[in-house]
Short mmCIF file of C-alpha atoms in Angstrom, two decimals:
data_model
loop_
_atom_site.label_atom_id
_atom_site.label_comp_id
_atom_site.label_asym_id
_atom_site.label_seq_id
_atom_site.Cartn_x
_atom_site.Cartn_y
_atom_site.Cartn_z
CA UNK A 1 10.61 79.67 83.33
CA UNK A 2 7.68 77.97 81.58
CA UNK A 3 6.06 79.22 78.84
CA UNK A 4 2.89 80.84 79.84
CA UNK A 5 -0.61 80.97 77.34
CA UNK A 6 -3.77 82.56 78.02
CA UNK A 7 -6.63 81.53 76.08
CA UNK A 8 -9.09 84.65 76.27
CA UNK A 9 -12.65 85.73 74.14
CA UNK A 10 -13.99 88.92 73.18
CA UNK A 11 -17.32 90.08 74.00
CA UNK A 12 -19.43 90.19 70.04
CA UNK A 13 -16.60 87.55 68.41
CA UNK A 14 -17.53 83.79 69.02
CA UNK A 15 -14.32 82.33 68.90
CA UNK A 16 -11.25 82.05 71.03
CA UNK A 17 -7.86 83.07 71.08
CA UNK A 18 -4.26 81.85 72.71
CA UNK A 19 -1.71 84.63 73.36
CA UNK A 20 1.47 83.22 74.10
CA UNK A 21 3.54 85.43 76.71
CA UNK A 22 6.49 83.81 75.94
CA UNK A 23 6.94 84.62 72.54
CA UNK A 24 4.24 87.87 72.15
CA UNK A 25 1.89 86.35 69.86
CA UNK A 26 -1.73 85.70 69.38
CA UNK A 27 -3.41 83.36 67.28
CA UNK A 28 -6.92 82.44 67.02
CA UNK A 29 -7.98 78.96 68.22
CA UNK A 30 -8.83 76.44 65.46
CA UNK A 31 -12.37 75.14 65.14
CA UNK A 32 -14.32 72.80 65.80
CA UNK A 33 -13.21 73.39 69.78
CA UNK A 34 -13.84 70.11 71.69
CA UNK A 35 -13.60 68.97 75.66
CA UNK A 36 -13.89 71.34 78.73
CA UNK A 37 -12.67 74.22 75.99
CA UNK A 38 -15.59 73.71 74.27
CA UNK A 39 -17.98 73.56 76.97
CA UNK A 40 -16.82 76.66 78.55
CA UNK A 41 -16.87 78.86 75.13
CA UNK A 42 -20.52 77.93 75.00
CA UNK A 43 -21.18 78.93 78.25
CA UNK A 44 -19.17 82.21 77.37
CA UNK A 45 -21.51 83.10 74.14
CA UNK A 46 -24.09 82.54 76.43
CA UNK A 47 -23.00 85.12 78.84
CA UNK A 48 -21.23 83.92 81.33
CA UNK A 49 -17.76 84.82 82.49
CA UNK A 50 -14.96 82.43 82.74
CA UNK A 51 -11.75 82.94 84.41
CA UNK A 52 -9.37 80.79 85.80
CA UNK A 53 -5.43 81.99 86.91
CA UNK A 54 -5.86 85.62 85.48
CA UNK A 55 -6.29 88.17 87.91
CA UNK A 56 -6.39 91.14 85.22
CA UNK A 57 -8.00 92.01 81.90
CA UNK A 58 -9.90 94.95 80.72
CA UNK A 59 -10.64 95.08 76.98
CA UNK A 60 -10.20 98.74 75.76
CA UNK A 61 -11.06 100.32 71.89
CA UNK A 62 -7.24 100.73 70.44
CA UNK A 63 -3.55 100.22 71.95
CA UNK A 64 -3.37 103.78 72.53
CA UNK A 65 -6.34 103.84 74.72
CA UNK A 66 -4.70 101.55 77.09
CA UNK A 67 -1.98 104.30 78.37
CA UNK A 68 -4.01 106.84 77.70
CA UNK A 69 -6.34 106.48 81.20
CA UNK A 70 -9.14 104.45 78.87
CA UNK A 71 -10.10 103.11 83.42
CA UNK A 72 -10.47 107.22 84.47
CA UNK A 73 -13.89 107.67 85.04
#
C-alpha cells in the first residue's frame, strides 16, 4: 500500500497542514510555502475552496463532536 498524505487548511488559520494516514500524524507545513502549494493557499485565504482526491471532510468543534451527530440538523 502507499503511504497516503492529505494536506488540508482550516477556515480562520493561514497555514497548512499534512496528516499522514499511514502513520496517524499531523504536522503543520513549514513556511515560506512555494510552487502550485503556494498558489493554491493564497487562493484558499482568499476564499476559495480547493480540493483535489478527497471526497470527505467536515470540520467539527472537538473529537467528541464528531460521533456525537455534530451533521444532525
Amino acid at each position: 500500500m502507499t503511504t497516503q498524505v492529505v494536506v488540508f487548511g482550516v477556515e480562520g488559520d493561514d497555514g497548512l497542514w499534512l496528516a499522514d494516514l499511514g502513520t496517524g500524524t499531523v504536522t503543520r507545513i513549514a513556511e515560506p510555502l512555494t510552487g502550485a502549494l503556494a498558489s493554491a493557499n493564497q487562493h484558499r485565504n482568499a476564499g476559495a475552496t480547493v480540493v483535489k482526491g478527497v471526497n470527505f471532510a467536515v470540520r467539527a468543534n472537538s473529537a467528541g463532536s464528531v460521533s456525537g451527530g455534530f451533521m444532525d440538523g
